[in-house]
Coordinates of C-alpha atoms in Angstrom, one line a residue:
Chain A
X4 CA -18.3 62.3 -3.8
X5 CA -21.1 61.0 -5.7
X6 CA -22.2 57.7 -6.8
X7 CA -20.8 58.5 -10.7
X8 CA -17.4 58.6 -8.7
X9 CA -17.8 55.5 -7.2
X10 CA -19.2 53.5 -10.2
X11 CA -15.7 52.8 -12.1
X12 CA -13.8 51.7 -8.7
X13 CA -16.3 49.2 -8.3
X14 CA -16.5 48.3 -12.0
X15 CA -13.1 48.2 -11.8
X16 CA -13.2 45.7 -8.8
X17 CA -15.6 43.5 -10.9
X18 CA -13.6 43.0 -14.2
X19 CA -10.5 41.9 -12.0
X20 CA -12.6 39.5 -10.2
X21 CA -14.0 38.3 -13.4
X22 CA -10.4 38.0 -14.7
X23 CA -8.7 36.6 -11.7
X24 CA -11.8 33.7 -11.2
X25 CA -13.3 33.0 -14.9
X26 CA -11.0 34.6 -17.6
X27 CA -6.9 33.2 -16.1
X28 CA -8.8 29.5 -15.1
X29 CA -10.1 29.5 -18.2
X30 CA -7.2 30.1 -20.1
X31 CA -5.2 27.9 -17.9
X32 CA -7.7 25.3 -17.6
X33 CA -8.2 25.7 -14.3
X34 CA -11.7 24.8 -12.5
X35 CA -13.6 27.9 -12.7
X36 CA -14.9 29.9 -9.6
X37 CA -13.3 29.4 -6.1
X38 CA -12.3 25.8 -6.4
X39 CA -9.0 25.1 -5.6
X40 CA -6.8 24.6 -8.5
X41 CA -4.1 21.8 -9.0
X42 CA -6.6 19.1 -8.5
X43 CA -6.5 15.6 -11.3
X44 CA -9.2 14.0 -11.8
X45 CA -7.5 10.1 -10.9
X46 CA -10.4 8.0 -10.8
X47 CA -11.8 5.7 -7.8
X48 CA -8.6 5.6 -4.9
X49 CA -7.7 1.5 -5.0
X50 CA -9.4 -0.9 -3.2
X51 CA -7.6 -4.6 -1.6
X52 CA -7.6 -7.5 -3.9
X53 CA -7.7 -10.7 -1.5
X54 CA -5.1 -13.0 -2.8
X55 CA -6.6 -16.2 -5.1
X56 CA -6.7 -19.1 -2.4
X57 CA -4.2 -21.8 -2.8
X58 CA -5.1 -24.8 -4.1
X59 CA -5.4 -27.8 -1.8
X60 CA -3.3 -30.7 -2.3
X61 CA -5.7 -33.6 -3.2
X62 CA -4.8 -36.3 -1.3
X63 CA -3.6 -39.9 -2.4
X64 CA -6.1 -42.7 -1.9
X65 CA -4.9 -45.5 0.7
X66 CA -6.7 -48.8 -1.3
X67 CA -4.4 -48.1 -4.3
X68 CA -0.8 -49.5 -5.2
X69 CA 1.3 -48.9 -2.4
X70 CA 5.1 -49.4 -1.6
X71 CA 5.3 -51.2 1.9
X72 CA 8.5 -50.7 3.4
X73 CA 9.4 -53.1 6.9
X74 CA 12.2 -50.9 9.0
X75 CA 14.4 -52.5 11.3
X76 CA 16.6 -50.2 13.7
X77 CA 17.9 -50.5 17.5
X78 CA 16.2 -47.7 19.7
X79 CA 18.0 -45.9 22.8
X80 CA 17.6 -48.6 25.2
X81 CA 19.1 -51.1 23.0
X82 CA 16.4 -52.7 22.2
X83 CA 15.5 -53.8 18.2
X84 CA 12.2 -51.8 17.1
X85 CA 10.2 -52.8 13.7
X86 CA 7.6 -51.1 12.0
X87 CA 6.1 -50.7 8.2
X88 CA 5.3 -48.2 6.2
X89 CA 3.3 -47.7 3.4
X90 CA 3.4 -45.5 1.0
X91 CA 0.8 -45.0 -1.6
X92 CA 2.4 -45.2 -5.0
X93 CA 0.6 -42.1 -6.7
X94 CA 2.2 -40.3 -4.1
X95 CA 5.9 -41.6 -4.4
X96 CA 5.4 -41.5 -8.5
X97 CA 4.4 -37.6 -8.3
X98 CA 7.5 -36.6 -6.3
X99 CA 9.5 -38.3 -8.2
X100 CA 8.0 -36.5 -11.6
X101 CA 8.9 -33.5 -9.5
X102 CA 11.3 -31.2 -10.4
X103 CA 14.0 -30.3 -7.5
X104 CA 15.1 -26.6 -6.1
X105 CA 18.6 -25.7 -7.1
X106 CA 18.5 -23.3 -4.1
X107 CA 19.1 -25.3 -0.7
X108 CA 17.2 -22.3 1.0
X109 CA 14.2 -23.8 -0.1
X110 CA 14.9 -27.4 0.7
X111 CA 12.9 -27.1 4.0
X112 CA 9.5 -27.6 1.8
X113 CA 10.8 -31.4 1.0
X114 CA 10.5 -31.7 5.2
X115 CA 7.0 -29.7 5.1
X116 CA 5.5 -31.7 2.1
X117 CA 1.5 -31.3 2.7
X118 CA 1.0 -34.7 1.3
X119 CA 3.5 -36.5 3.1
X120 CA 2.4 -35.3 6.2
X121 CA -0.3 -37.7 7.0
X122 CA 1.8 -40.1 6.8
X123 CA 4.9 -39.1 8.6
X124 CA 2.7 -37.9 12.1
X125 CA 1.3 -41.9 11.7
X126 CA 5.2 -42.8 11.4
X127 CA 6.5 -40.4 14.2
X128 CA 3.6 -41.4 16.6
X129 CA 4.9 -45.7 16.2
X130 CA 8.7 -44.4 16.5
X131 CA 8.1 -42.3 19.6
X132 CA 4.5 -42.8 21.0
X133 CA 3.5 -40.3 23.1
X134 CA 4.6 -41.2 27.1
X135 CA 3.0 -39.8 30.0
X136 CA 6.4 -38.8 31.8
X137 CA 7.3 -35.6 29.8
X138 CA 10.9 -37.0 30.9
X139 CA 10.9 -39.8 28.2
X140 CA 10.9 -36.8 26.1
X141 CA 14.2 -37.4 25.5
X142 CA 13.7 -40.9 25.1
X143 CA 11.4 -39.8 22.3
X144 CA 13.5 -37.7 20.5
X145 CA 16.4 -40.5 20.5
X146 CA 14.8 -42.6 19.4
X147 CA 13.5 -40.6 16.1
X148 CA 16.8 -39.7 15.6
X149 CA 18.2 -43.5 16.0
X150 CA 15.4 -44.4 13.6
X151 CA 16.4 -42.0 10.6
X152 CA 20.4 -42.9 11.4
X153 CA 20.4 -46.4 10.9
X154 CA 18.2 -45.8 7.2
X155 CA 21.0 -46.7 4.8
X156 CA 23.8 -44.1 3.6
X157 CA 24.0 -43.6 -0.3
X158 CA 25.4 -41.3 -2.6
X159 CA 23.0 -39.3 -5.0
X160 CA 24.9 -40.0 -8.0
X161 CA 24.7 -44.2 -7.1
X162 CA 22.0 -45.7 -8.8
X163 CA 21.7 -48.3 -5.8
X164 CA 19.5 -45.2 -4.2
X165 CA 16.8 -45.7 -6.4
X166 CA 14.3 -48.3 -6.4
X167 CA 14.5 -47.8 -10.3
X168 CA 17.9 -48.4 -10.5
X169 CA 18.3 -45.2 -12.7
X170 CA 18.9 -41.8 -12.0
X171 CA 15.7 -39.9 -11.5
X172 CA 14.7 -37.7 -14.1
X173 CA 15.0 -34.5 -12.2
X174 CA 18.4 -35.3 -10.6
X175 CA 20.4 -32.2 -10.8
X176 CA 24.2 -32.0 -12.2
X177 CA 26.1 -30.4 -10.2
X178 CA 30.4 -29.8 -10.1
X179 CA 30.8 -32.2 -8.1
X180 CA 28.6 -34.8 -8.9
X181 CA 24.8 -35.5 -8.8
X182 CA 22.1 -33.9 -6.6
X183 CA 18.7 -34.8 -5.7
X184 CA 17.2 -33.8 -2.8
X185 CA 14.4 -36.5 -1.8
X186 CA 11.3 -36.3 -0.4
X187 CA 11.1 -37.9 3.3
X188 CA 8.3 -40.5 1.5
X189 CA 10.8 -41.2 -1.7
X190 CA 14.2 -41.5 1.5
X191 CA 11.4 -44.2 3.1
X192 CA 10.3 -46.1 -0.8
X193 CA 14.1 -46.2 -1.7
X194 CA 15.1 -47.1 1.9
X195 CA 18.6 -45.1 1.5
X196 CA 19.2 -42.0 1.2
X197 CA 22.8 -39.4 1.7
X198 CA 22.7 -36.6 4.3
X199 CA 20.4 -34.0 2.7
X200 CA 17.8 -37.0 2.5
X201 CA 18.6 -37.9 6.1
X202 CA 18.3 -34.5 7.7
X203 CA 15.1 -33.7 5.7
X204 CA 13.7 -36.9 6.4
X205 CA 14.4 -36.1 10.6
X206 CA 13.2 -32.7 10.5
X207 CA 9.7 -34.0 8.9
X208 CA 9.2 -36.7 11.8
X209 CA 10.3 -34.0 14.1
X210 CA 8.5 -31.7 12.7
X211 CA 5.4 -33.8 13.1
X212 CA 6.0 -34.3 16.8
X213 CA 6.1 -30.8 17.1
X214 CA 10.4 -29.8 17.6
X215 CA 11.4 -27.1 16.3
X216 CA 13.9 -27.6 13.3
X217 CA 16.5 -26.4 10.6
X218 CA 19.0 -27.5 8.3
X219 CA 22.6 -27.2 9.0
X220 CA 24.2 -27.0 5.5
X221 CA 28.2 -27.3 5.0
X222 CA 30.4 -27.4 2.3
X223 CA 29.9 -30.8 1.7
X224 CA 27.6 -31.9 4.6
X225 CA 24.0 -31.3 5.5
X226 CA 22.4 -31.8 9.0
X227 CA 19.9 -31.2 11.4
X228 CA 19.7 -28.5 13.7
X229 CA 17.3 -29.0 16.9
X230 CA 16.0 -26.0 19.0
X231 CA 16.5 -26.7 22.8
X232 CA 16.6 -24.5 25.9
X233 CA 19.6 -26.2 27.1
X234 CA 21.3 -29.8 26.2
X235 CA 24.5 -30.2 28.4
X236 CA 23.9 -34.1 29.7
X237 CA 26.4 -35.2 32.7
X238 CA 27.4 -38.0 30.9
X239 CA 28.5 -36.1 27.7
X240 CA 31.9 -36.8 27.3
X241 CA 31.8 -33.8 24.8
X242 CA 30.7 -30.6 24.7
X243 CA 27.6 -30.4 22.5
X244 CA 27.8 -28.1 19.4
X245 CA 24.6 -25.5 19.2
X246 CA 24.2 -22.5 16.7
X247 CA 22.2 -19.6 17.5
X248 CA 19.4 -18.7 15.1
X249 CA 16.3 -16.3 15.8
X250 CA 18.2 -15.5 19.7
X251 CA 17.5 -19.7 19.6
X252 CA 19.9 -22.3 20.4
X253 CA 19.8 -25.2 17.8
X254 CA 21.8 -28.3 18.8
X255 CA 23.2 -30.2 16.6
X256 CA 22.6 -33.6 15.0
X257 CA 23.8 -35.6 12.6
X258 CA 20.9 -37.6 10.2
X259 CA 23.5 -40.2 8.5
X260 CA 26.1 -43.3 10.9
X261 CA 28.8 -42.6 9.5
X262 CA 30.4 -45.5 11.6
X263 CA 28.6 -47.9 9.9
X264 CA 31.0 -51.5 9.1
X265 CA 31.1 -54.6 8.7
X266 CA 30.9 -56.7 12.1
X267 CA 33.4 -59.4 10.8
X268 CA 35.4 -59.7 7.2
X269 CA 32.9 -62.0 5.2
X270 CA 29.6 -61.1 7.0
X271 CA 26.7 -59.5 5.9
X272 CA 25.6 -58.0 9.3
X273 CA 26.7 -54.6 10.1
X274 CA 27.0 -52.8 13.4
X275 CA 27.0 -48.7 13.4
X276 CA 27.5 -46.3 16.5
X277 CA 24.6 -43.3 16.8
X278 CA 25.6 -40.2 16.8
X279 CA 24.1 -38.3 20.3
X280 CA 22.8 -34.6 20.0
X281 CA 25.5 -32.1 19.7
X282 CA 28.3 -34.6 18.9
X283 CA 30.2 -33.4 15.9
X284 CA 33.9 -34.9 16.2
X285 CA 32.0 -38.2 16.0
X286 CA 31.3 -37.5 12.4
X287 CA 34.4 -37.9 11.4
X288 CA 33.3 -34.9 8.4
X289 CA 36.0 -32.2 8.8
X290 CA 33.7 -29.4 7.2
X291 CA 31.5 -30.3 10.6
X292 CA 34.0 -29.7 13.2
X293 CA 35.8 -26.8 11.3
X294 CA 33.0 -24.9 9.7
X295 CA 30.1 -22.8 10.6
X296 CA 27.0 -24.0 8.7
X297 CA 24.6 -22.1 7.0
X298 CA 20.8 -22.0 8.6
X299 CA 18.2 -23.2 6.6
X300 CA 14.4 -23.4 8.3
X301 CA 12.6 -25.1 7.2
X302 CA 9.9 -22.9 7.1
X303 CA 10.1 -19.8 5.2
X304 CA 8.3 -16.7 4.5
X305 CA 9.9 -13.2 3.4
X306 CA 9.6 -11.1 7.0
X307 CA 10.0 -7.6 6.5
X308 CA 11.5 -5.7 9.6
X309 CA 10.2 -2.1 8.4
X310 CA 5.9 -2.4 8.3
X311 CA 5.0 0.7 10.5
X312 CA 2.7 3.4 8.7
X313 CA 3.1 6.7 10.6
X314 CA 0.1 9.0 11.0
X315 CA 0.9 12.4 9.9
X316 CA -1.0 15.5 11.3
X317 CA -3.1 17.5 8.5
X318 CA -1.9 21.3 7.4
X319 CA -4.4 23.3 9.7
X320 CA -4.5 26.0 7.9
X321 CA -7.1 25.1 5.1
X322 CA -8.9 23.0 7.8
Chain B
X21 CA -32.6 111.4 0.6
X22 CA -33.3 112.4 4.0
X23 CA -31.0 114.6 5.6
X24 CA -30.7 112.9 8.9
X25 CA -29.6 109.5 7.5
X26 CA -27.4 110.4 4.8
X27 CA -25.6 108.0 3.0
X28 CA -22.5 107.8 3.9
X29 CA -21.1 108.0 0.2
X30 CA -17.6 107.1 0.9
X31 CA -18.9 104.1 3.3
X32 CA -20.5 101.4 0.2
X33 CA -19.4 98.3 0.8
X34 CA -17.9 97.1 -2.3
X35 CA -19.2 94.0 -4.3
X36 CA -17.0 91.4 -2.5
X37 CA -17.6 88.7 -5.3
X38 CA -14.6 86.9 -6.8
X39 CA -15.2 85.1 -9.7
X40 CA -12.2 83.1 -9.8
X41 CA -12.2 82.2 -6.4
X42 CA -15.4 80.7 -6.7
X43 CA -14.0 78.6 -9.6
X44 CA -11.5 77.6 -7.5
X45 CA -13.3 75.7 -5.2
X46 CA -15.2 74.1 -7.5
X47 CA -12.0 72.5 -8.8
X48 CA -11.0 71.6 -6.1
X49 CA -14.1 70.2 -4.8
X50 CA -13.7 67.7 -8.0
X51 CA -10.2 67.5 -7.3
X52 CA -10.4 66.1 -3.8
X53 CA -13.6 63.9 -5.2
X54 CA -11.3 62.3 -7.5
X55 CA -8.5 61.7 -5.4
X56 CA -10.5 60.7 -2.8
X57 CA -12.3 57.8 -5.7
X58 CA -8.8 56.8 -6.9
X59 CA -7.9 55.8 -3.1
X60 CA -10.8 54.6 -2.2
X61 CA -10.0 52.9 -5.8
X62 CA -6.6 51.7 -4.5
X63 CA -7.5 50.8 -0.6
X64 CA -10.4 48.4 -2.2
X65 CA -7.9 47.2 -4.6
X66 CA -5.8 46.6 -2.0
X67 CA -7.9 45.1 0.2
X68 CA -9.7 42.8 -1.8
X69 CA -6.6 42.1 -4.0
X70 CA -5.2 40.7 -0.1
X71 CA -8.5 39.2 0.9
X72 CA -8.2 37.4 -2.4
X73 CA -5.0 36.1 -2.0
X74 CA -5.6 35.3 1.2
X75 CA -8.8 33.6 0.2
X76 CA -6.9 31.8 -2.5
X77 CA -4.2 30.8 -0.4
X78 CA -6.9 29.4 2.2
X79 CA -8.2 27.3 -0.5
X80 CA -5.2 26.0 -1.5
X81 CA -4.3 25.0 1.9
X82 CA -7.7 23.1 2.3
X83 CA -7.3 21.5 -1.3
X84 CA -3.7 19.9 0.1
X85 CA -5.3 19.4 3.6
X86 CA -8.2 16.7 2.4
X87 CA -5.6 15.4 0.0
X88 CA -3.2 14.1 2.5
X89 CA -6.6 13.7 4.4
X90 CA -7.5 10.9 1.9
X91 CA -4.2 9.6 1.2
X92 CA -3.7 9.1 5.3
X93 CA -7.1 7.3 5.0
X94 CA -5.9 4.7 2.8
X95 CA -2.8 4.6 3.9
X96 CA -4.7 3.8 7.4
X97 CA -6.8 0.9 5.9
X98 CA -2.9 -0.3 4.4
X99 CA -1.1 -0.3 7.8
X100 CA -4.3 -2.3 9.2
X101 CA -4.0 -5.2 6.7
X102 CA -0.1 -4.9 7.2
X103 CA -0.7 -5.5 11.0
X104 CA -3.1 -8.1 10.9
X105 CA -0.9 -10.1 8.2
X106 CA 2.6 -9.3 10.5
X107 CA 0.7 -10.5 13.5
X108 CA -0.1 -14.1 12.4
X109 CA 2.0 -16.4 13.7
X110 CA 4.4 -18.5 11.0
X111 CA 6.8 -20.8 13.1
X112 CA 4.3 -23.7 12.1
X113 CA 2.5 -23.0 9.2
X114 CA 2.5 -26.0 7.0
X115 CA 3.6 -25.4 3.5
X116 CA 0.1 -24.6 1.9
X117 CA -0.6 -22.4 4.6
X118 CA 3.3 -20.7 3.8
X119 CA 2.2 -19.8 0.2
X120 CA -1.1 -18.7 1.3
X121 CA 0.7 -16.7 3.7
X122 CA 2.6 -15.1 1.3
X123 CA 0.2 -14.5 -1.6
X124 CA -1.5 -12.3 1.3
X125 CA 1.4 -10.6 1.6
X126 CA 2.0 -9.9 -2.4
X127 CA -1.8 -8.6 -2.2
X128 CA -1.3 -6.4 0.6
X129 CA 2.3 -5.1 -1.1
X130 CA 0.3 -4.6 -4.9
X131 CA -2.8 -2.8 -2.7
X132 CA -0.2 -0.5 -0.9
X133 CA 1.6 0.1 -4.3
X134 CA -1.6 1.0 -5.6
X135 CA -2.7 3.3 -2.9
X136 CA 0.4 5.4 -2.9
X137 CA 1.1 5.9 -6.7
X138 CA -3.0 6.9 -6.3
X139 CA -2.4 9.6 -3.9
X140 CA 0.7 10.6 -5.0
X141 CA -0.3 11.8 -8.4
X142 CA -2.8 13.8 -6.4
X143 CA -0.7 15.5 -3.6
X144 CA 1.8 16.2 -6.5
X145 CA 0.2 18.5 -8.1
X146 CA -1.6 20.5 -5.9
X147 CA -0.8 24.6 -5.9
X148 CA 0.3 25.2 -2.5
X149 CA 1.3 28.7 -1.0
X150 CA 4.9 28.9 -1.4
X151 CA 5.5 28.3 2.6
X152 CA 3.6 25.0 2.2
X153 CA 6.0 23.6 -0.8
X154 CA 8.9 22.0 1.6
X155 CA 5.8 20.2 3.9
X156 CA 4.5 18.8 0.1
X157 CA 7.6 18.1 -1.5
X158 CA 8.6 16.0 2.0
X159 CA 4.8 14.3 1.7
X160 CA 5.3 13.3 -1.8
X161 CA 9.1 11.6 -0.8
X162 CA 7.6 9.6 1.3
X163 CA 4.5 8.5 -0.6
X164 CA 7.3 7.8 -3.4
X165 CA 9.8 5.7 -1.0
X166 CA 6.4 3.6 0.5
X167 CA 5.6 3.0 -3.2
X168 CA 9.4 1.8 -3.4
X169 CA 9.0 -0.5 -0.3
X170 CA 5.7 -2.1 -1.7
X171 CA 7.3 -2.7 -4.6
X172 CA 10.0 -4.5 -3.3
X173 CA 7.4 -6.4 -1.6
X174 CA 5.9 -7.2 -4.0
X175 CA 9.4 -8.6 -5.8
X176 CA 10.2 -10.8 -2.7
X177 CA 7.0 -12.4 -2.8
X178 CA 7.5 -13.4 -6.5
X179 CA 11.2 -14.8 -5.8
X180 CA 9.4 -16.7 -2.9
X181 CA 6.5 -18.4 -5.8
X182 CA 9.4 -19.5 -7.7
X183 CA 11.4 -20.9 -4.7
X184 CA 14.6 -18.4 -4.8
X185 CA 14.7 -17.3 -1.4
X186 CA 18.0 -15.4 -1.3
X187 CA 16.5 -12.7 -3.7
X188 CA 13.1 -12.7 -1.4
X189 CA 15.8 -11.7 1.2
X190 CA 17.5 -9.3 -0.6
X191 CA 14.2 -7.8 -2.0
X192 CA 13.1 -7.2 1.8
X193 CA 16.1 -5.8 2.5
X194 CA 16.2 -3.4 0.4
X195 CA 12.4 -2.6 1.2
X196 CA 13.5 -2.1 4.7
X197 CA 15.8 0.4 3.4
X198 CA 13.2 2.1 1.2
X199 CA 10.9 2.0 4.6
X200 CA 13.2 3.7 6.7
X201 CA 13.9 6.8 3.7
X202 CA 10.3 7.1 4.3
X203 CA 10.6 7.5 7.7
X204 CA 12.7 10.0 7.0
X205 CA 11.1 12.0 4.8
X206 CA 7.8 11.7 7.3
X207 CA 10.0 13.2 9.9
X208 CA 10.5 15.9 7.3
X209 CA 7.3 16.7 6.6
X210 CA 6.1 17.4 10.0
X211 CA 9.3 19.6 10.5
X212 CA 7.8 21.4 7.8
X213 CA 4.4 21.6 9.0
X214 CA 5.1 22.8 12.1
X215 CA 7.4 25.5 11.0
X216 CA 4.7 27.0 8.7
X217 CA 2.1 26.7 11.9
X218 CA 4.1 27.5 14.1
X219 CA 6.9 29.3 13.0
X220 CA 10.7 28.8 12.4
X221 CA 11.8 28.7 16.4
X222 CA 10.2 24.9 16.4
X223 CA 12.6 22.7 17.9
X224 CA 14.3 20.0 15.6
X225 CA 11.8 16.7 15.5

């Protein structure tokens, strides 16, 4: 064999390389050579873009007009309590100019309000100051709840609610009537309030002395639910009503008296029985002792239950 | 002629020469010299045509390798904001601190949707060998059911900004859904993997 033999196979050899590496990726638009093929150019991979920071609530100045409400309620040991509060009137005026959530889901926030907050620790703190003994924790607690059930009942659709004697301008029409959820600072201003008011009003001084709390909504009811290890009291002459939320056991209790009456025909003064935790056939609502409410925390934020990214191992092969 | 060393007349060797033969060889000298070219011809052919492939293939491989090399790198930097952001405790975050919470979480779903959509147009098209194509087709399903659940995310967080909470819940729900399909198809793809690298007797995952 001679080299003139040779020559064509390895011209031969040539022109299909040249084919198979410049000529077809050329024609297919291919990258040329021994770069892979298949590739996109697709730009710069993503990078995080940190979310724009939420705007702070600026708060309310304490030397301008202010509603001063005196309150007036008998605490656990039977003793009358008083206290004030005042309420800067910027503040009130802005919640009222506030338009309401038709979704009860959300009606936790009305509890949470940033700028009420201030002022609802000072309140919670003068209700129930803080005691040595954590056994007049209880004490505490009652007496928070006592407080917000002897605050006036009234209907959302009565203009005796409002200290404007009008609707508000954001009061929802419902089927059945009127809602407006308040804001614990506009239950305190107006001085009344009806069961959503009351039970949003509790959680927030709850809340602020650091219970952990939802709303109970029912047909035609709304309460508080109160998280506790255990509540079973030997002098319960009742068995006290929980619902389980989160593996928790929330207790029930009710924000409005409805017991409230006259103390003789004629008389001004009223008397009203409170309503201990977990007590439900006291209410006298029959949605309460027939129905199972619906949970609503008070805080809320969407909580996946799927997050996990899995690692993958690599094709070795190309490696 | 000398008498005692005659020449034994009948005794000449005879011209042994044959033309034809001689021709013959030569033909088939060139003969075997051609057919020896045209499989030398064919076993380089052959050869390089398998080297080539084989080369090709190689690079093909690599090309999909460092792309679900990169995409796994993102994807990495993803799952470590989703970690930090799930680990932050939210039983008493006060309302500013709620939305703040969950404008994180919209950021983190919009950075994931990003990243996958990124990596999947990429992974998509690469030319794989042809044993290779269920482990791609399973990588790309699950890029495309992550891009889902990001996107649903991203939904629940804009129901949350304008207060309806039952469709944030229903938006994670269905994200959880589109999580676990991922799953799924993740499960797939390493099935696949394995039974390219290590053949078809590997055990179900």
């Amino acid at each position: 064999m001679e080299w003139k033999d040779v020559l064509p196979v390895l011209v031969g050899g040539l022109v299909i390389l040249v084919v198979a590496l410049v000529v077809k990726p050329a024609l297919l638009g291919e990258p040329i050579g021994f770069a892979s093929s298949g590739s996109v150019p697709a730009g710069d991979p993503p990078v995080y873009v940190p979310p724009a920071p939420v705007p702070t609530a600026t708060p309310f100045p304490d030397d301008g007009e202010a509603y001063t409400r005196s309150f007036r309620w008998t605490a656990i040991d039977g003793g009358v309590r008083t206290t004030e509060v005042r309420v800067p009137e910027a503040l009130f005026l802005t919640h009222r100019g506030t338009s309401r959530f038709s979704d009860y889901n959300s009606w936790g926030r009305y509890a949470l309000a940033d700028a009420d907050r201030p002022l609802l620790e000072d309140l919670a703190h003068r209700i129930a100051p803080p005691a040595a003994n954590p056994d007049e924790g209880y004490f505490r607690l009652m007496n928070l709840v006592f407080f917000v059930q002897q605050i006036p009942y009234d209907r959302d659709d009565n203009t005796t609610s409002y200290i404007e004697g009008v609707l508000p301008s954001h009061a929802m029409y419902v089927k059945d009537g009127v809602e407006y959820p308040k804001y614990s600072v506009e239950t305190l201003v107006d001085g009344r309030g009806d069961c959503e008011d009351a039970a949003i009003l509790m959680g927030g001084l709850l809340d602020a002395l650091g219970y952990d709390t939802v709303l109970l909504r029912y047909s035609d009811h709304m309460a508080l639910g109160i998280r506790m290890n255990e509540f079973n009291p030997y002098y319960a002459k009742y068995t006290p009503r929980h619902f389980m939320y989160g593996g928790q056991h929330y207790y029930y209790v009710e924000g409005t008296d409805f017991d409230w009456g006259n103390i003789s025909v004629g008389s001004t003064a009223i008397w009203g029985r409170p309503h201990p935790i977990g007590d439900t056939s006291g209410t006298g609502i029959p949605s309460v002792q027939s129905e199972t409410p619906q949970i609503i925390p008070l805080r809320y934020v969407p909580e996946p239950g799927e997050y996990q990214i899995r690692p993958v191992r690599l094709p070795a092969g190309g490696a | 002629m000398d008498p005692d060393t005659p020449e034994p007349s009948g005794l000449r060797i005879p011209d042994l020469k044959i033309p034809g033969l001689l021709k013959l060889t030569a033909d088939r000298r060139k003969a075997l010299a051609t057919a020896a070219a045209a499989v030398v011809a064919i076993a380089v052919l052959l050869v390089g045509g398998m080297v080539f492939v084989s080369f090709h293939e190689g690079q093909q491989v690599a090309a999909f390798n460092s792309h679900v090399s990169a995409s796994e790198a993102d994807l990495f930097l993803v799952s470590g904001k989703i970690t930090s952001h799930m680990r932050t405790p939210t039983n008493d975050l006060s309302v500013a601190e709620c939305d703040a919470h969950v404008r994180e979480f919209a950021a983190i779903a919009n950075y994931g949707r990003a990243v996958t959509a990124y990596h999947r147009r990429i992974v998509a098209v690469d030319a794989v060998p042809e044993a290779y194509a269920g482990a791609q087709s399973a990588y790309v399903r699950a890029l495309d059911n992550l891009n889902r659940a990001f996107t649903f995310w991203s939904s629940a967080a804009s129901a949350y900004e304008v207060r309806d909470y039952n469709a944030a819940n229903r938006n994670i729900a269905e994200a959880d859904k589109a999580w676990q399909e991922y799953n799924a198809a993740i499960t797939d793809y390493d099935r696949e993997l394995r039974v390219v690298e290590e053949g078809p007797e590997v055990p179900p995952a």
